[in-house]
Short mmCIF file of C-alpha atoms and ligand atoms in Angstrom, two decimals:
data_model
loop_
_atom_site.label_atom_id
_atom_site.label_comp_id
_atom_site.label_asym_id
_atom_site.label_seq_id
_atom_site.Cartn_x
_atom_site.Cartn_y
_atom_site.Cartn_z
CA MET P 25 34.78 24.15 -38.06
CA ARG P 26 35.33 27.42 -39.90
CA VAL P 27 38.91 28.41 -39.19
CA LEU P 28 40.54 31.65 -40.00
CA HIS P 29 43.58 31.00 -42.29
CA TRP P 30 44.72 34.60 -42.68
CA GLY P 31 45.46 34.26 -46.31
CA MET P 32 48.06 31.52 -45.74
CA SER P 33 48.96 29.31 -48.66
CA ASN P 34 47.72 26.15 -46.80
CA ASN P 35 45.15 25.44 -44.14
CA TYR P 36 47.63 24.67 -41.28
CA TYR P 37 47.61 28.16 -39.83
CA THR P 38 45.92 28.27 -36.42
CA TYR P 39 47.54 31.36 -34.87
CA GLN P 40 45.46 34.48 -34.00
CA GLN P 41 42.07 32.81 -34.08
CA ALA P 42 39.61 35.46 -32.74
CA LEU P 43 37.88 33.89 -29.82
CA GLU P 44 34.55 35.24 -28.61
CA GLY P 45 34.54 34.44 -24.97
CA LYS P 46 36.63 33.65 -21.87
CA ALA P 47 39.42 31.22 -22.70
CA GLY P 48 38.44 27.82 -21.56
CA ALA P 49 36.03 25.03 -22.45
CA HIS P 50 33.20 25.38 -24.92
CA MET P 51 33.61 28.99 -25.90
CA PRO P 52 31.86 30.62 -28.95
CA PHE P 53 33.97 30.69 -32.02
CA ASN P 54 32.83 31.38 -35.60
CA GLY P 55 29.26 30.29 -34.82
CA GLU P 56 30.41 27.05 -33.20
CA THR P 57 32.17 26.20 -29.96
CA VAL P 58 35.87 25.61 -29.31
CA SER P 59 37.70 24.48 -26.21
CA VAL P 60 41.07 26.16 -25.54
CA LEU P 61 43.70 23.61 -24.33
CA SER P 62 46.70 25.93 -24.42
CA ALA P 63 45.60 28.95 -22.21
CA TYR P 64 47.95 29.68 -19.32
CA ASP P 65 45.00 29.55 -16.97
CA TYR P 66 46.48 26.78 -14.80
CA LEU P 67 44.19 27.26 -11.83
CA GLY P 68 41.14 28.10 -13.92
CA LEU P 69 40.77 31.61 -12.61
CA ILE P 70 39.72 33.38 -15.84
CA GLY P 71 36.13 34.35 -15.24
CA HIS P 72 36.22 33.81 -11.37
CA PRO P 73 33.39 35.99 -10.06
CA LYS P 74 35.32 37.46 -7.13
CA ILE P 75 38.15 38.42 -9.47
CA GLU P 76 35.85 39.90 -12.03
CA GLU P 77 33.92 41.79 -9.33
CA ALA P 78 37.12 43.32 -7.94
CA SER P 79 38.10 44.53 -11.45
CA ILE P 80 34.69 46.07 -12.02
CA GLU P 81 34.71 47.81 -8.59
CA ALA P 82 38.28 49.15 -9.38
CA ILE P 83 36.98 50.74 -12.65
CA ARG P 84 34.05 52.25 -10.82
CA GLN P 85 36.36 53.79 -8.15
CA TYR P 86 39.58 54.47 -10.11
CA GLY P 87 38.46 54.57 -13.78
CA THR P 88 39.90 52.71 -16.71
CA SER P 89 43.41 54.30 -16.69
CA THR P 90 45.85 55.75 -14.12
CA GLY P 91 46.74 58.58 -16.44
CA GLY P 92 50.45 58.43 -15.67
CA VAL P 93 53.65 56.56 -14.96
CA ARG P 94 54.22 55.20 -11.46
CA LEU P 95 56.92 57.74 -10.56
CA LEU P 96 54.64 60.75 -11.34
CA THR P 97 50.90 60.59 -10.96
CA GLY P 98 50.25 56.93 -11.91
CA THR P 99 50.49 55.29 -8.53
CA ASN P 100 47.28 54.53 -6.61
CA GLU P 101 46.40 52.53 -3.51
CA LEU P 102 45.58 49.52 -5.67
CA HIS P 103 49.19 49.21 -6.80
CA LEU P 104 50.51 49.39 -3.28
CA GLU P 105 47.99 46.89 -2.06
CA SER P 106 48.87 44.35 -4.88
CA GLU P 107 52.59 44.84 -4.26
CA ARG P 108 52.14 44.19 -0.54
CA LYS P 109 50.25 41.03 -1.33
CA ILE P 110 52.72 39.72 -3.84
CA ALA P 111 55.60 40.28 -1.51
CA ALA P 112 53.73 38.62 1.36
CA PHE P 113 52.82 35.64 -0.89
CA LYS P 114 56.48 35.28 -2.15
CA GLY P 115 57.95 35.79 1.30
CA THR P 116 60.13 38.81 0.20
CA GLU P 117 60.35 42.26 1.73
CA ALA P 118 58.87 44.10 -1.16
CA ALA P 119 57.61 44.00 -4.79
CA LEU P 120 57.04 46.28 -7.69
CA THR P 121 54.62 45.80 -10.63
CA PHE P 122 55.11 46.76 -14.26
CA SER P 123 52.72 46.86 -17.30
CA SER P 124 53.85 43.41 -18.50
CA GLY P 125 56.10 40.49 -17.64
CA TYR P 126 58.15 41.17 -20.70
CA LEU P 127 58.76 44.70 -19.64
CA THR P 128 59.59 43.55 -16.07
CA ASN P 129 62.44 41.39 -17.25
CA VAL P 130 63.79 44.02 -19.60
CA ALA P 131 63.58 46.66 -16.92
CA VAL P 132 65.10 44.68 -14.15
CA ILE P 133 68.13 43.44 -16.10
CA THR P 134 68.87 46.74 -17.79
CA ALA P 135 68.57 48.60 -14.49
CA LEU P 136 70.78 46.25 -12.54
CA PHE P 137 73.41 44.79 -14.83
CA GLY P 138 75.82 46.21 -17.47
CA LYS P 139 79.02 45.85 -19.44
CA ASP P 140 81.20 44.99 -16.47
CA ASP P 141 79.11 42.11 -15.26
CA LEU P 142 78.57 38.57 -16.52
CA VAL P 143 75.28 36.66 -16.84
CA LEU P 144 75.17 32.92 -16.86
CA ALA P 145 71.77 32.00 -18.20
CA ASP P 146 70.00 28.66 -18.91
CA GLN P 147 69.90 27.99 -22.62
CA PHE P 148 66.04 27.99 -22.62
CA ILE P 149 65.35 31.34 -20.96
CA HIS P 150 62.46 33.33 -22.37
CA ARG P 151 62.85 35.94 -25.11
CA SER P 152 62.07 38.83 -22.68
CA LEU P 153 65.14 37.84 -20.54
CA THR P 154 67.31 37.60 -23.65
CA ASP P 155 66.15 40.93 -24.82
CA GLY P 156 66.94 42.40 -21.39
CA LEU P 157 70.44 41.04 -21.65
CA LEU P 158 70.99 42.46 -25.21
CA LEU P 159 69.55 45.85 -24.18
CA ALA P 160 71.74 45.99 -21.07
CA GLN P 161 74.75 45.06 -23.19
CA VAL P 162 75.83 42.74 -20.49
CA PRO P 163 78.14 39.86 -21.52
CA PHE P 164 76.29 36.56 -21.14
CA LYS P 165 76.91 32.83 -21.65
CA HIS P 166 74.37 29.94 -21.67
CA PHE P 167 74.81 26.81 -19.65
CA LYS P 168 73.08 23.64 -20.80
CA HIS P 169 69.46 23.45 -19.89
CA ASN P 170 69.02 22.58 -16.19
CA ASP P 171 72.60 21.34 -15.99
CA ALA P 172 74.11 22.55 -12.69
CA GLU P 173 77.45 20.78 -13.42
CA HIS P 174 77.89 22.90 -16.63
CA LEU P 175 76.87 26.04 -14.61
CA GLU P 176 79.52 25.18 -12.02
CA HIS P 177 82.10 24.73 -14.75
CA LEU P 178 81.36 28.12 -16.18
CA LEU P 179 81.50 29.67 -12.73
CA GLN P 180 84.95 28.17 -12.06
CA GLN P 181 86.07 29.48 -15.43
CA HIS P 182 84.82 33.01 -15.13
CA ARG P 183 84.16 33.91 -11.45
CA ASP P 184 87.48 35.61 -10.76
CA SER P 185 87.26 37.83 -13.94
CA PHE P 186 84.03 39.54 -12.98
CA ARG P 187 82.96 41.55 -9.82
CA ARG P 188 79.36 40.57 -10.27
CA ILE P 189 77.86 37.43 -11.81
CA LEU P 190 74.07 36.81 -12.18
CA ILE P 191 72.69 33.33 -12.53
CA LEU P 192 69.46 33.54 -14.61
CA VAL P 193 66.91 30.81 -14.73
CA GLU P 194 63.11 30.20 -14.88
CA GLY P 195 61.00 28.46 -12.18
CA THR P 196 59.09 26.29 -14.69
CA TYR P 197 60.33 26.60 -18.30
CA SER P 198 57.58 27.93 -20.54
CA MET P 199 58.20 25.67 -23.54
CA ASP P 200 59.52 22.49 -21.83
CA GLY P 201 57.43 22.43 -18.72
CA ASP P 202 60.22 21.32 -16.36
CA ASN P 203 61.48 23.10 -13.24
CA CYS P 204 64.92 24.46 -12.53
CA PRO P 205 67.09 22.47 -10.10
CA LEU P 206 66.81 25.20 -7.53
CA PRO P 207 68.59 23.68 -4.50
CA GLU P 208 71.71 22.93 -6.62
CA ILE P 209 71.59 26.40 -8.13
CA ILE P 210 71.31 28.09 -4.74
CA GLU P 211 74.33 26.08 -3.52
CA LEU P 212 76.38 27.34 -6.49
CA LYS P 213 75.11 30.89 -5.97
CA LYS P 214 76.28 30.82 -2.34
CA LYS P 215 79.58 29.04 -3.02
CA HIS P 216 80.57 31.52 -5.84
CA GLU P 217 78.90 34.56 -4.35
CA CYS P 218 76.66 35.47 -7.20
CA PHE P 219 73.22 36.94 -7.76
CA LEU P 220 70.37 34.65 -8.72
CA MET P 221 67.24 35.84 -10.59
CA ILE P 222 64.34 33.53 -11.31
CA ASP P 223 61.53 34.23 -13.85
CA GLU P 224 58.55 32.60 -12.10
CA SER P 225 56.00 33.41 -14.86
CA HIS P 226 54.88 29.81 -15.07
CA SER P 227 55.54 28.75 -11.45
CA PHE P 228 54.10 31.64 -9.44
CA GLY P 229 50.71 30.83 -8.04
CA VAL P 230 50.92 27.14 -9.10
CA LEU P 231 54.00 25.33 -7.89
CA GLY P 232 54.41 24.29 -4.29
CA LYS P 233 51.93 23.36 -1.57
CA ASN P 234 50.38 26.79 -1.52
CA GLY P 235 51.37 27.90 -5.04
CA ARG P 236 53.99 30.19 -3.82
CA GLY P 237 56.44 29.09 -6.48
CA VAL P 238 59.53 27.16 -7.18
CA ASP P 239 61.15 27.96 -3.83
CA GLU P 240 58.14 26.54 -2.01
CA TYR P 241 58.11 23.51 -4.36
CA TYR P 242 61.68 22.65 -3.18
CA GLY P 243 61.27 23.81 0.39
CA VAL P 244 64.16 26.40 0.20
CA ASN P 245 64.36 29.78 1.83
CA PRO P 246 62.77 32.32 -0.52
CA ASN P 247 65.47 34.88 0.44
CA ASP P 248 68.16 32.63 -0.94
CA VAL P 249 67.05 34.04 -4.38
CA SER P 250 68.22 37.55 -4.96
CA LEU P 251 65.17 38.46 -7.00
CA TYR P 252 62.07 36.95 -8.57
CA THR P 253 60.11 38.20 -11.64
CA ALA P 254 56.87 36.91 -13.08
CA SER P 255 54.18 37.74 -15.55
CA LEU P 256 50.67 38.34 -14.07
CA SER P 257 48.98 36.92 -17.11
CA LYS P 258 49.45 33.23 -16.39
CA THR P 259 48.06 31.70 -13.19
CA ILE P 260 47.07 35.17 -12.14
CA PRO P 261 44.42 36.04 -14.66
CA SER P 262 45.40 39.60 -15.33
CA ASN P 263 48.06 41.67 -17.13
CA GLY P 264 51.36 43.03 -15.94
CA GLY P 265 54.40 41.69 -14.26
CA PHE P 266 56.34 42.05 -11.01
CA VAL P 267 59.77 41.88 -9.41
CA ALA P 268 60.03 40.81 -5.75
CA GLY P 269 63.04 41.16 -3.46
CA SER P 270 64.46 43.27 -0.78
CA LYS P 271 63.20 46.72 0.17
CA GLU P 272 66.46 48.31 -1.06
CA LEU P 273 66.26 46.54 -4.42
CA ILE P 274 62.67 47.62 -4.95
CA TYR P 275 63.42 51.21 -3.96
CA TYR P 276 66.29 51.24 -6.40
CA LEU P 277 64.18 49.95 -9.22
CA GLN P 278 61.31 52.39 -8.55
CA HIS P 279 63.81 55.06 -9.53
CA GLY P 280 66.12 53.30 -11.93
CA ALA P 281 63.92 50.89 -14.08
CA ASN P 282 63.12 52.59 -17.34
CA SER P 283 59.87 50.54 -17.93
CA SER P 284 58.56 51.86 -14.67
CA ILE P 285 59.57 55.45 -15.20
CA PHE P 286 58.72 55.77 -18.90
CA SER P 287 55.74 53.50 -19.32
CA ALA P 288 52.22 53.95 -17.89
CA ALA P 289 51.29 52.35 -14.61
CA LEU P 290 49.10 49.20 -14.67
CA ALA P 291 45.39 49.83 -15.18
CA PRO P 292 43.15 49.64 -12.08
CA ALA P 293 41.14 46.70 -13.38
CA ALA P 294 44.33 44.61 -13.86
CA THR P 295 45.86 45.58 -10.55
CA ALA P 296 42.66 44.74 -8.66
CA ALA P 297 42.45 41.38 -10.41
CA THR P 298 45.92 40.56 -9.11
CA SER P 299 45.09 41.24 -5.54
CA ALA P 300 41.79 39.38 -5.71
CA ALA P 301 43.40 36.40 -7.52
CA LEU P 302 45.99 36.04 -4.74
CA GLU P 303 43.17 35.89 -2.22
CA VAL P 304 41.32 33.29 -4.22
CA ILE P 305 44.47 31.10 -4.68
CA GLN P 306 44.82 30.99 -0.83
CA ASP P 307 41.17 30.51 -0.12
CA GLU P 308 40.55 27.78 -2.80
CA ARG P 309 43.49 25.44 -2.20
CA TRP P 310 41.42 22.68 -3.88
CA ARG P 311 42.44 24.13 -7.25
CA LEU P 312 46.06 23.11 -6.71
CA ASN P 313 44.95 19.53 -5.80
CA GLN P 314 42.63 19.35 -8.74
CA LEU P 315 45.30 20.51 -11.06
CA GLU P 316 47.63 17.71 -9.98
CA LYS P 317 44.90 15.16 -10.63
CA ASN P 318 44.10 16.53 -14.05
CA ILE P 319 47.83 16.60 -15.05
CA ALA P 320 48.16 12.92 -14.20
CA TYR P 321 44.95 11.96 -15.94
CA PHE P 322 45.57 14.01 -19.08
CA LYS P 323 49.23 13.03 -19.53
CA THR P 324 48.48 9.30 -18.95
CA GLY P 325 45.75 9.48 -21.55
CA LEU P 326 48.03 11.13 -24.13
CA LYS P 327 50.81 8.66 -23.48
CA ASN P 328 48.45 5.72 -23.73
CA LEU P 329 47.55 6.95 -27.22
CA GLY P 330 51.19 6.70 -28.23
CA TYR P 331 52.00 10.46 -28.13
CA THR P 332 55.48 11.52 -26.97
CA ILE P 333 55.26 13.82 -23.99
CA ARG P 334 58.47 15.58 -22.86
CA GLU P 335 59.32 14.61 -19.27
CA PRO P 336 59.73 15.82 -16.67
CA SER P 337 56.80 18.15 -17.14
CA GLY P 338 53.79 19.35 -15.07
CA HIS P 339 51.00 21.77 -15.93
CA ILE P 340 52.78 22.60 -19.25
CA VAL P 341 52.57 19.54 -21.35
CA PRO P 342 54.91 19.54 -24.40
CA LEU P 343 53.53 17.10 -26.98
CA MET P 344 56.64 16.49 -29.05
CA LEU P 345 56.25 16.20 -32.81
CA GLY P 346 59.71 16.97 -34.41
CA SER P 347 58.98 18.98 -37.60
CA ASP P 348 57.29 22.27 -37.69
CA GLU P 349 54.94 20.91 -40.36
CA LYS P 350 53.64 18.16 -38.07
CA ALA P 351 52.98 20.70 -35.33
CA TYR P 352 51.07 22.96 -37.61
CA ALA P 353 49.14 19.94 -39.11
CA LEU P 354 48.09 18.49 -35.73
CA SER P 355 47.10 21.88 -34.40
CA SER P 356 45.00 22.41 -37.48
CA ALA P 357 43.46 19.02 -37.32
CA MET P 358 42.58 19.52 -33.64
CA LEU P 359 40.97 22.82 -34.38
CA GLU P 360 38.75 21.23 -37.02
CA LYS P 361 37.63 18.98 -34.19
CA GLY P 362 36.94 21.93 -31.89
CA PHE P 363 40.18 22.16 -29.73
CA LEU P 364 42.55 25.06 -29.96
CA VAL P 365 46.13 24.00 -29.17
CA SER P 366 49.20 26.05 -29.84
CA PRO P 367 51.85 24.77 -32.21
CA ILE P 368 55.29 25.81 -30.96
CA VAL P 369 58.03 25.88 -33.68
CA HIS P 370 61.44 27.41 -34.28
CA PRO P 371 62.67 29.96 -33.15
CA ALA P 372 60.62 29.52 -29.97
CA VAL P 373 62.18 26.01 -29.65
CA SER P 374 65.15 24.38 -31.42
CA LYS P 375 64.86 23.20 -34.93
CA GLY P 376 63.40 19.68 -35.12
CA LYS P 377 61.81 20.00 -31.66
CA ALA P 378 58.42 21.45 -32.67
CA ARG P 379 55.59 20.54 -30.42
CA LEU P 380 52.03 21.29 -29.27
CA ARG P 381 52.05 23.10 -25.96
CA LEU P 382 49.15 21.91 -23.91
CA CYS P 383 48.29 23.63 -20.66
CA VAL P 384 46.44 21.70 -18.13
CA SER P 385 43.94 23.60 -15.88
CA ALA P 386 42.23 22.91 -12.62
CA ASN P 387 39.02 23.78 -14.47
CA TYR P 388 39.30 20.87 -16.88
CA THR P 389 36.44 18.50 -16.31
CA LYS P 390 36.86 14.75 -16.99
CA GLU P 391 34.33 15.12 -19.74
CA LEU P 392 36.42 17.86 -21.47
CA MET P 393 39.68 15.72 -21.12
CA ASP P 394 37.93 12.65 -22.40
CA GLN P 395 36.51 14.54 -25.37
CA SER P 396 39.90 15.96 -26.27
CA LEU P 397 41.61 12.68 -25.83
CA ALA P 398 39.05 11.12 -28.17
CA ALA P 399 39.99 13.71 -30.76
CA PHE P 400 43.72 13.02 -30.15
CA ALA P 401 42.91 9.34 -30.53
CA LYS P 402 41.43 9.82 -33.97
CA LEU P 403 44.58 11.55 -35.14
CA SER P 404 47.16 9.43 -33.34
CA PRO P 405 47.79 7.14 -36.36
CA ARG P 406 49.13 10.17 -38.26
CA PHE P 407 50.91 11.94 -35.39
CA SER P 408 51.85 9.67 -32.52
CA ASN P 409 54.76 8.10 -34.33
CA ASP P 410 57.67 10.40 -35.24
CA SER P 411 58.78 8.23 -38.11
CA VAL P 412 55.67 9.26 -40.07
CA GLU P 413 56.84 12.38 -42.08
CA LEU P 414 54.31 14.69 -43.60
CA PRO P 415 54.92 16.21 -47.01
CA LYS P 416 56.70 19.55 -46.80
CA GLN P 417 54.24 22.43 -46.90
CA ASN P 418 54.88 26.08 -47.65
CA ILE P 419 54.21 27.60 -44.21
CA ARG P 420 55.10 31.26 -45.02
CA PRO P 421 52.45 33.80 -45.79
CA LYS P 422 51.51 34.38 -49.36
CA ALA P 423 53.18 37.41 -50.88
CA SER P 424 50.48 40.06 -51.28
C1 LIG M 17 58.75 32.90 -18.96
C2 LIG M 17 58.13 34.13 -19.37
N1 LIG M 17 58.60 35.23 -18.98
C3 LIG M 17 57.92 36.44 -19.42
C4 LIG M 17 56.89 36.43 -20.17
C5 LIG M 17 56.21 37.71 -20.61
O1 LIG M 17 55.11 37.94 -19.88
P1 LIG M 17 53.93 38.96 -20.43
O2 LIG M 17 53.10 38.16 -21.38
O3 LIG M 17 53.29 39.36 -19.17
O4 LIG M 17 54.63 40.08 -21.06
C6 LIG M 17 56.41 35.22 -20.52
C7 LIG M 17 55.16 35.21 -21.42
O5 LIG M 17 54.87 34.47 -22.29
C8 LIG M 17 57.08 34.04 -20.18
O6 LIG M 17 56.53 32.81 -20.60
#
């Protein structure tokens, strides 16, 4: 396999490989084929004909760009339709889309919270949420990952000193693959009269009986959460992000969120893809069932080979390796065998907690999973046991 090493001083660099087709199994790559095992395509919707057709039709009718920001000339009927559909799917009154999930989080936090408030955030929240907190200049503290007791302790310590407190969590954590303990968090939110915001980038469309998200997974009332955000580039095979909540909140954000007012509206093709994908998710419920089966099969296979899988986890499977060097080396060795898997290293995760992040998809066939498990099996003597340390490699780019 010819791999692009980007002038790195060793052959472990597997980032930025230029793929030549739709992310998935057996796609063209440098004259050979590669199977992507780390795409966020949990329900296998990239390349779905109905979604592609909706995007193509949107380009024909609306063109390739909106030519403006939402507040001015950038809003079209496709945006309103997708927002109605997102709100209906989430069970909220309204929703608003932005041009990325990152911008959604930054926009929402900076528009709603400031110096006089306090945010209590899970220690593993995504960088986009942290950047929102920094830009908003809102004081914030971390509670230990998924530790409701620690959160309660912080609430008892600080509740009386702040008029407004926001609890900030993710539905499914992007690097660890576990879900937030939502029922306990809602209880604390009510008891201490706080706001609760959940980033559902990795749970929207894929968690719960109908894929509605982490609230459906736990069977709680969606309106017990003050607001939801999510990227539209994970289960939904598009681009963009959304915030969902009350009509009042959305009206406020339409006029107060900088990334909506000062950044162009989502392109027609992306917006139409979101609406179509929401229909497909509801029409093709077998995808959620198939995903569950694939998760069980794939994780069992990896564990049987002696790999350490972080638990609890679901459609995101963190294959724990420890050192950054091991993560780079296993990713590189898998790419040589035709499988693209992302190494996740510091600062995306804590030092010493490097991993490969595998994403299971409803589209994975048994054949594909068996082929990739066979590749992992060949490498397991070097990588399945944490006590085997690799020689230190210089992983920084060569000075030019
Ligand atoms: C939890 C979480 N939030 C937000 C984002 C940003 O989404 P987008 O890629 O649409 O900007 C991501 C993307 O990786 C994410 O994992």
